[in-house]
Amino acid sequence: MSVTTGWGKTARAVAAAVMLVAVALTTSAWGADGVRVEGEDYNLYGSHNIGGYPISTEYCGSASQYFAADGIDLPGEWIMLEVMVEETGCYDVTVAYQSYFQNAVGLRLRVVDYPEPGQSVVSDFTLTEGYGFG
Amino acid sequence: MSAGGAQVCLEPGVYMFLIEHLSGDRARVDYVEFVLMDTPVERSTWGSIKNMYR
């Protein structure tokens, strides 16, 4: 027979909460040859909204882990994310996104403080053939 | 979901990066994926790549 005290329940609840937080904070993970960073992780690092739609985390049924960063709609707006690189090399950076149907969106990837503090690497690209918001 | 992308060369480390809006209308970012390209980078070539960034 097992007896669960109030403290035991509390400890289990705390442990479960800690595990949930740990899972929530480790949404990026290395696969065999790359890493995926969830857009909604901008909540941990920051964003810059100028106007239009507010930048926010939105539920999206077709999104990885069901959430995405929405409202990036005006030039100059950005979301900040973090990536841990384990191997020297050149990486293909892919952004999975939604936009208005057949609407092209120009984005820029800017790696901050690389190769030296105060410098950054920028790479512009265009998202095309948007399928519309789901 | 659809996808678009760029290339970037990096050394091991933890980096902050921005996804900046340049043109067009509203975008919703699901995820950003960094996949190591197949072509190995020689040490001498790596020096050239870093110099291009400066």
Coordinates of N, CA and C in Angstrom, one line a residue:
Chain A
M1 N 0.9 -1.2 0.0 CA 0.0 0.0 0.0 C 0.9 1.2 0.0
S2 N 0.5 2.2 -0.8 CA 1.4 3.4 -0.8 C 0.5 4.6 -0.2
V3 N 1.2 5.3 0.5 CA 0.6 6.5 1.1 C 1.2 7.8 0.5
T4 N 0.4 8.6 0.0 CA 0.9 9.9 -0.6 C 0.5 11.0 0.4
T5 N 1.5 11.6 0.8 CA 1.3 12.8 1.7 C 1.1 14.0 0.9
G6 N 0.6 15.1 1.6 CA 0.5 16.3 0.9 C 1.8 16.8 0.3
W7 N 2.9 16.6 1.1 CA 4.2 17.1 0.5 C 4.6 16.3 -0.7
G8 N 4.2 15.0 -0.7 CA 4.5 14.1 -1.8 C 3.8 14.6 -3.1
K9 N 2.6 15.0 -2.9 CA 1.8 15.5 -4.0 C 2.4 16.8 -4.5
T10 N 2.8 17.7 -3.5 CA 3.4 19.0 -3.9 C 4.7 18.8 -4.6
A11 N 5.5 17.8 -4.1 CA 6.8 17.5 -4.8 C 6.6 17.1 -6.2
R12 N 5.6 16.2 -6.4 CA 5.4 15.7 -7.7 C 4.9 16.8 -8.7
A13 N 4.0 17.7 -8.1 CA 3.5 18.8 -8.9 C 4.6 19.7 -9.3
V14 N 5.5 20.0 -8.4 CA 6.7 20.8 -8.7 C 7.6 20.2 -9.7
A15 N 7.8 18.9 -9.6 CA 8.7 18.2 -10.6 C 8.0 18.2 -11.9
A16 N 6.7 18.0 -12.0 CA 6.0 18.1 -13.3 C 6.1 19.5 -13.9
A17 N 6.0 20.5 -13.0 CA 6.0 21.9 -13.6 C 7.4 22.2 -14.1
V18 N 8.4 21.7 -13.3 CA 9.8 21.9 -13.8 C 10.1 21.2 -15.1
M19 N 9.5 20.0 -15.3 CA 9.7 19.3 -16.6 C 9.0 20.0 -17.7
L20 N 7.8 20.6 -17.4 CA 7.1 21.3 -18.5 C 7.9 22.5 -18.9
V21 N 8.4 23.3 -17.9 CA 9.2 24.5 -18.2 C 10.4 24.1 -19.0
A22 N 11.1 23.0 -18.6 CA 12.3 22.5 -19.3 C 12.0 22.2 -20.8
V23 N 10.8 21.5 -21.0 CA 10.4 21.2 -22.4 C 10.1 22.5 -23.1
A24 N 9.5 23.4 -22.5 CA 9.1 24.7 -23.1 C 10.3 25.5 -23.5
L25 N 11.4 25.4 -22.8 CA 12.6 26.2 -23.0 C 13.6 25.5 -24.0
T26 N 13.3 24.2 -24.3 CA 14.2 23.5 -25.2 C 13.5 23.1 -26.5
T27 N 12.9 24.1 -27.1 CA 12.1 23.8 -28.4 C 13.1 23.6 -29.6
S28 N 14.3 24.0 -29.4 CA 15.3 23.8 -30.5 C 16.1 22.6 -30.2
A29 N 16.4 21.8 -31.2 CA 17.2 20.6 -30.9 C 18.0 20.2 -32.1
W30 N 19.1 19.6 -31.9 CA 19.9 19.2 -33.0 C 19.4 17.9 -33.6
G31 N 19.4 17.8 -34.9 CA 19.1 16.5 -35.5 C 20.5 16.0 -36.0
A32 N 20.4 15.1 -37.0 CA 21.7 14.6 -37.5 C 22.6 15.6 -38.1
D33 N 22.0 16.6 -38.8 CA 22.8 17.6 -39.5 C 22.3 19.0 -39.4
G34 N 21.5 19.3 -38.4 CA 21.0 20.6 -38.2 C 20.2 20.9 -37.0
V35 N 19.7 22.1 -36.9 CA 18.9 22.4 -35.7 C 17.7 23.2 -36.1
R36 N 16.6 23.0 -35.4 CA 15.4 23.7 -35.7 C 15.1 24.7 -34.5
V37 N 14.8 25.9 -34.8 CA 14.4 26.9 -33.8 C 13.0 27.3 -34.0
E38 N 12.2 27.2 -33.0 CA 10.7 27.6 -33.2 C 10.6 29.1 -33.2
G39 N 9.8 29.6 -34.1 CA 9.5 31.0 -34.2 C 9.0 31.6 -33.0
E40 N 8.1 30.9 -32.3 CA 7.5 31.4 -31.1 C 8.4 31.6 -29.9
D41 N 9.7 31.1 -30.1 CA 10.7 31.3 -29.0 C 11.1 32.7 -28.9
Y42 N 10.7 33.6 -29.9 CA 11.0 35.0 -29.8 C 10.6 35.6 -28.4
N43 N 9.6 34.9 -27.8 CA 9.1 35.4 -26.5 C 10.2 35.4 -25.5
L44 N 11.2 34.6 -25.7 CA 12.3 34.5 -24.7 C 13.4 35.5 -25.0
Y45 N 13.4 36.0 -26.3 CA 14.6 36.9 -26.7 C 14.2 38.3 -27.1
G46 N 13.0 38.5 -27.6 CA 12.6 39.8 -28.0 C 12.1 40.0 -29.4
S47 N 11.5 41.1 -29.6 CA 10.9 41.4 -30.9 C 10.8 43.0 -31.0
H48 N 10.6 43.4 -32.2 CA 10.4 44.9 -32.5 C 9.2 45.1 -33.4
N49 N 8.1 45.7 -32.8 CA 6.9 45.9 -33.6 C 6.8 47.4 -33.9
I50 N 6.5 47.7 -35.1 CA 6.4 49.1 -35.5 C 4.9 49.5 -35.5
G51 N 4.1 48.7 -36.1 CA 2.6 49.0 -36.2 C 2.0 47.8 -36.9
G52 N 0.8 48.1 -37.5 CA 0.1 47.1 -38.2 C -0.4 46.0 -37.2
Y53 N -0.2 44.7 -37.6 CA -0.5 43.6 -36.7 C 0.5 43.6 -35.5
P54 N 0.1 43.4 -34.3 CA 1.1 43.2 -33.2 C 1.8 41.9 -33.4
I55 N 3.1 41.9 -33.1 CA 3.8 40.6 -33.1 C 3.4 39.8 -31.9
S56 N 2.9 38.5 -32.2 CA 2.4 37.7 -31.2 C 2.5 36.2 -31.5
T57 N 2.4 35.4 -30.5 CA 2.4 34.0 -30.7 C 1.0 33.5 -31.0
E58 N 0.8 32.9 -32.1 CA -0.5 32.5 -32.6 C -0.6 30.9 -32.7
Y59 N -1.7 30.4 -32.3 CA -2.0 29.0 -32.5 C -2.1 28.7 -34.0
C60 N -1.5 27.7 -34.5 CA -1.6 27.4 -35.9 C -1.6 25.9 -36.1
G61 N -2.7 25.3 -36.5 CA -2.8 23.9 -36.5 C -1.8 23.2 -37.4
S62 N -1.3 23.9 -38.4 CA -0.3 23.2 -39.3 C 1.1 23.5 -39.0
A63 N 1.3 24.3 -37.9 CA 2.7 24.7 -37.5 C 3.4 23.6 -36.7
S64 N 4.7 23.6 -36.8 CA 5.5 22.8 -35.9 C 5.2 23.1 -34.4
Q65 N 4.8 22.2 -33.6 CA 4.5 22.4 -32.2 C 3.3 23.3 -32.1
Y66 N 2.5 23.5 -33.2 CA 1.2 24.2 -33.2 C 1.2 25.7 -32.9
F67 N 2.4 26.3 -32.9 CA 2.4 27.7 -32.6 C 3.4 28.4 -33.6
A68 N 3.2 29.7 -33.9 CA 4.1 30.4 -34.8 C 4.1 31.9 -34.3
A69 N 5.2 32.6 -34.8 CA 5.3 34.0 -34.5 C 4.6 34.8 -35.6
D70 N 3.6 35.5 -35.3 CA 2.7 36.2 -36.3 C 2.9 37.7 -36.2
G71 N 2.4 38.4 -37.2 CA 2.4 39.9 -37.2 C 3.6 40.6 -37.6
I72 N 4.5 39.8 -38.3 CA 5.7 40.5 -38.8 C 5.4 41.1 -40.2
D73 N 4.9 42.3 -40.2 CA 4.3 42.8 -41.4 C 4.8 44.1 -41.9
L74 N 5.7 44.8 -41.2 CA 6.2 46.1 -41.7 C 7.7 46.1 -41.8
P75 N 8.3 46.7 -42.8 CA 9.7 46.8 -42.9 C 10.3 47.4 -41.6
G76 N 11.3 46.7 -41.1 CA 12.0 47.1 -39.9 C 11.6 46.3 -38.7
E77 N 10.5 45.6 -38.8 CA 10.1 44.7 -37.7 C 10.9 43.5 -37.6
W78 N 11.1 43.0 -36.5 CA 11.9 41.7 -36.3 C 11.6 40.9 -35.1
I79 N 12.0 39.7 -35.2 CA 11.9 38.8 -34.0 C 13.4 38.3 -33.8
M80 N 13.7 38.1 -32.5 CA 15.1 37.6 -32.1 C 14.9 36.2 -31.6
L81 N 15.9 35.4 -32.1 CA 15.9 34.0 -31.7 C 17.3 33.6 -31.4
E82 N 17.5 32.4 -30.8 CA 18.8 31.9 -30.5 C 19.1 30.6 -31.1
V83 N 20.3 30.4 -31.6 CA 20.7 29.1 -32.1 C 22.0 28.6 -31.6
M84 N 22.1 27.4 -31.3 CA 23.4 26.8 -30.8 C 24.0 26.0 -32.0
V85 N 25.2 26.5 -32.5 CA 25.9 25.8 -33.6 C 27.0 24.9 -33.0
E86 N 27.0 23.7 -33.4 CA 28.0 22.7 -32.8 C 29.1 22.4 -33.8
E87 N 29.0 22.8 -35.0 CA 30.0 22.4 -36.0 C 30.3 23.5 -37.0
T88 N 31.6 23.8 -37.2 CA 32.0 24.8 -38.2 C 31.5 24.4 -39.6
G89 N 30.9 25.4 -40.3 CA 30.5 25.1 -41.6 C 29.5 26.1 -42.1
C90 N 29.1 25.9 -43.4 CA 28.0 26.7 -44.0 C 26.7 26.0 -43.9
Y91 N 25.7 26.8 -43.5 CA 24.4 26.2 -43.2 C 23.4 26.8 -44.2
D92 N 22.5 25.9 -44.7 CA 21.3 26.3 -45.4 C 20.3 26.7 -44.3
V93 N 19.8 27.9 -44.4 CA 18.9 28.4 -43.4 C 17.5 28.4 -44.0
T94 N 16.6 27.7 -43.5 CA 15.2 27.6 -44.1 C 14.2 28.2 -43.1
V95 N 13.4 29.0 -43.6 CA 12.3 29.6 -42.8 C 11.0 29.0 -43.2
A96 N 10.3 28.3 -42.3 CA 9.0 27.8 -42.6 C 8.0 28.9 -42.2
Y97 N 7.1 29.3 -43.1 CA 6.3 30.5 -42.8 C 4.9 30.4 -43.5
Q98 N 4.1 31.3 -43.2 CA 2.8 31.5 -43.9 C 2.7 33.0 -44.3
S99 N 2.1 33.3 -45.4 CA 1.9 34.7 -45.8 C 0.5 34.7 -46.5
Y100 N 0.1 35.8 -46.9 CA -1.2 35.9 -47.7 C -1.0 35.1 -49.0
F101 N -2.0 34.5 -49.5 CA -2.0 33.7 -50.7 C -1.2 34.3 -51.8
Q102 N -0.2 33.7 -52.3 CA 0.7 34.1 -53.4 C 1.3 35.5 -53.1
N103 N 1.5 35.8 -51.9 CA 2.1 37.1 -51.5 C 3.6 36.8 -51.2
A104 N 4.5 37.5 -51.8 CA 5.9 37.4 -51.5 C 6.3 38.3 -50.4
V105 N 7.1 37.8 -49.5 CA 7.6 38.6 -48.4 C 9.1 38.6 -48.3
G106 N 9.8 39.7 -48.3 CA 11.2 39.8 -48.2 C 11.7 39.8 -46.7
L107 N 12.5 38.9 -46.4 CA 13.1 38.9 -45.0 C 14.6 38.9 -45.1
R108 N 15.2 39.2 -43.9 CA 16.6 39.2 -43.8 C 17.0 38.4 -42.5
L109 N 17.9 37.5 -42.7 CA 18.5 36.8 -41.5 C 19.7 37.6 -41.1
R110 N 19.8 38.0 -39.8 CA 20.9 38.8 -39.3 C 21.5 38.1 -38.1
V111 N 22.7 37.5 -38.2 CA 23.3 36.9 -37.1 C 24.1 38.0 -36.3
V112 N 23.7 38.2 -35.1 CA 24.2 39.4 -34.3 C 25.5 39.1 -33.7
D113 N 26.4 40.1 -33.7 CA 27.7 40.0 -33.0 C 28.6 38.8 -33.6
Y114 N 28.5 38.7 -34.9 CA 29.4 37.7 -35.6 C 29.9 38.3 -36.9
P115 N 31.2 38.2 -37.2 CA 32.2 37.4 -36.6 C 32.8 38.0 -35.3
E116 N 32.6 39.3 -35.1 CA 33.1 40.0 -33.9 C 31.9 40.8 -33.3
P117 N 32.0 41.0 -31.9 CA 31.0 41.8 -31.3 C 30.8 43.1 -32.0
G118 N 29.6 43.5 -32.2 CA 29.2 44.8 -32.8 C 29.1 44.6 -34.3
Q119 N 29.5 43.4 -34.9 CA 29.3 43.1 -36.3 C 28.1 42.2 -36.5
S120 N 27.7 42.0 -37.7 CA 26.7 41.0 -37.9 C 26.8 40.5 -39.4
V121 N 26.3 39.3 -39.6 CA 26.2 38.7 -40.9 C 24.8 38.8 -41.3
V122 N 24.5 39.3 -42.5 CA 23.2 39.5 -43.0 C 23.0 38.7 -44.3
S123 N 21.8 38.1 -44.5 CA 21.5 37.4 -45.7 C 20.0 37.6 -46.0
D124 N 19.8 38.3 -47.1 CA 18.4 38.6 -47.5 C 17.8 37.4 -48.3
F125 N 16.6 37.3 -48.2 CA 15.9 36.3 -49.0 C 14.4 36.6 -49.1
T126 N 13.8 36.0 -50.1 CA 12.4 36.3 -50.3 C 11.5 35.0 -50.1
L127 N 10.5 35.1 -49.4 CA 9.5 34.0 -49.2 C 8.5 34.2 -50.3
T128 N 8.3 33.2 -51.1 CA 7.4 33.3 -52.3 C 6.3 32.2 -52.2
E129 N 5.3 32.3 -53.0 CA 4.3 31.3 -53.2 C 3.6 31.0 -51.8
G130 N 3.3 32.1 -51.1 CA 2.5 31.9 -49.8 C 1.2 31.2 -50.1
Y131 N 0.9 30.2 -49.2 CA -0.3 29.5 -49.3 C -1.5 30.0 -48.6
G132 N -1.3 31.2 -47.9 CA -2.3 31.7 -47.1 C -2.2 31.3 -45.7
F133 N -2.9 32.0 -44.8 CA -2.8 31.7 -43.4 C -3.8 30.6 -43.0
G134 N -3.3 29.7 -42.2 CA -4.2 28.6 -41.8 C -4.6 28.7 -40.4
Chain B
M1 N 2.1 25.5 -44.9 CA 3.4 26.2 -44.7 C 4.2 26.1 -46.0
S2 N 4.9 27.2 -46.2 CA 5.9 27.2 -47.3 C 7.2 27.5 -46.7
A3 N 8.3 27.6 -47.5 CA 9.6 27.8 -47.0 C 10.5 28.6 -47.9
G4 N 11.3 29.4 -47.4 CA 12.3 30.1 -48.1 C 13.6 30.2 -47.3
G5 N 14.7 30.5 -47.9 CA 15.9 30.4 -47.1 C 17.1 31.1 -47.7
A6 N 18.2 31.0 -46.9 CA 19.5 31.7 -47.2 C 20.6 30.8 -46.7
Q7 N 21.8 31.2 -46.9 CA 22.9 30.5 -46.4 C 23.8 31.4 -45.5
V8 N 24.4 30.7 -44.5 CA 25.2 31.5 -43.6 C 26.3 30.5 -43.1
C9 N 27.5 31.0 -42.9 CA 28.7 30.2 -42.5 C 29.0 30.6 -41.0
L10 N 29.1 29.6 -40.2 CA 29.3 29.9 -38.7 C 30.3 28.9 -38.1
E11 N 30.9 29.4 -37.0 CA 31.7 28.5 -36.2 C 30.9 28.0 -35.0
P12 N 31.3 27.0 -34.2 CA 30.6 26.6 -33.1 C 30.3 27.8 -32.1
G13 N 29.2 27.8 -31.5 CA 28.8 28.9 -30.5 C 27.3 29.0 -30.4
V14 N 27.0 29.9 -29.5 CA 25.6 30.3 -29.4 C 25.3 31.6 -29.9
Y15 N 24.4 31.8 -30.9 CA 24.2 33.0 -31.6 C 22.8 33.5 -31.4
M16 N 22.7 34.8 -31.3 CA 21.4 35.5 -31.4 C 21.2 35.9 -32.9
F17 N 20.1 35.7 -33.4 CA 19.8 36.2 -34.8 C 18.4 36.8 -34.9
L18 N 18.3 37.7 -35.9 CA 17.1 38.3 -36.1 C 16.5 37.8 -37.4
I19 N 15.2 37.7 -37.5 CA 14.5 37.6 -38.7 C 13.8 38.9 -38.9
E20 N 14.3 39.7 -39.9 CA 13.8 41.1 -40.1 C 12.9 41.1 -41.3
H21 N 11.9 41.9 -41.2 CA 11.0 42.1 -42.3 C 11.5 43.2 -43.3
L22 N 11.6 42.9 -44.6 CA 12.2 43.9 -45.5 C 11.1 44.4 -46.4
S23 N 10.2 43.6 -46.9 CA 9.2 44.0 -47.9 C 8.0 43.1 -47.9
G24 N 7.0 43.5 -48.6 CA 5.8 42.7 -48.6 C 4.9 42.9 -47.5
D25 N 4.0 41.9 -47.3 CA 2.9 42.0 -46.3 C 3.3 41.1 -45.1
R26 N 2.2 40.7 -44.4 CA 2.3 40.0 -43.2 C 2.9 38.6 -43.4
A27 N 3.8 38.3 -42.4 CA 4.4 36.9 -42.4 C 4.2 36.3 -41.0
R28 N 4.1 35.0 -41.0 CA 4.0 34.3 -39.8 C 5.1 33.2 -39.8
V29 N 6.0 33.3 -38.9 CA 7.2 32.4 -38.9 C 6.9 31.2 -38.0
D30 N 6.9 30.0 -38.6 CA 6.7 28.8 -37.9 C 8.1 28.4 -37.2
Y31 N 9.1 28.1 -38.0 CA 10.4 27.8 -37.5 C 11.5 28.2 -38.4
V32 N 12.7 28.2 -37.9 CA 13.9 28.5 -38.7 C 14.8 27.3 -38.5
E33 N 15.3 26.7 -39.6 CA 16.1 25.5 -39.5 C 17.5 25.8 -40.1
F34 N 18.5 25.4 -39.4 CA 19.9 25.5 -39.9 C 20.4 24.1 -40.2
V35 N 20.6 23.8 -41.5 CA 21.1 22.5 -41.9 C 22.5 22.6 -42.5
L36 N 23.4 21.8 -41.9 CA 24.8 21.8 -42.4 C 24.8 21.4 -43.9
M37 N 25.5 22.2 -44.7 CA 25.6 21.8 -46.1 C 26.6 20.7 -46.3
D38 N 26.4 19.9 -47.3 CA 27.2 18.7 -47.5 C 28.7 19.1 -47.8
T39 N 28.9 20.2 -48.4 CA 30.3 20.5 -48.8 C 31.1 20.8 -47.6
P40 N 32.2 20.1 -47.4 CA 33.1 20.4 -46.2 C 33.8 21.7 -46.4
V41 N 34.1 22.4 -45.4 CA 34.8 23.6 -45.5 C 36.3 23.4 -45.0
E42 N 37.2 23.6 -45.9 CA 38.6 23.4 -45.6 C 39.0 24.6 -44.7
R43 N 40.1 24.3 -43.8 CA 40.5 25.4 -42.9 C 40.9 26.7 -43.6
S44 N 41.6 26.5 -44.8 CA 42.1 27.7 -45.5 C 40.9 28.4 -46.1
T45 N 39.9 27.7 -46.6 CA 38.7 28.3 -47.2 C 38.0 29.1 -46.1
W46 N 38.0 28.5 -44.9 CA 37.2 29.1 -43.8 C 37.8 30.5 -43.5
G47 N 39.1 30.7 -43.6 CA 39.7 32.0 -43.4 C 39.2 33.0 -44.4
S48 N 39.0 32.5 -45.7 CA 38.5 33.4 -46.7 C 37.1 33.8 -46.5
I49 N 36.3 32.8 -46.0 CA 34.9 33.1 -45.7 C 34.7 34.2 -44.6
K50 N 35.5 34.0 -43.6 CA 35.4 35.0 -42.5 C 35.8 36.4 -43.0
N51 N 36.9 36.4 -43.8 CA 37.3 37.7 -44.3 C 36.2 38.4 -45.2
M52 N 35.4 37.6 -45.9 CA 34.3 38.2 -46.7 C 33.3 38.9 -45.8
Y53 N 33.2 38.4 -44.6 CA 32.2 39.0 -43.6 C 32.7 40.3 -43.1
R54 N 34.0 40.6 -43.0 CA 34.5 41.7 -42.3 C 34.3 43.0 -43.1

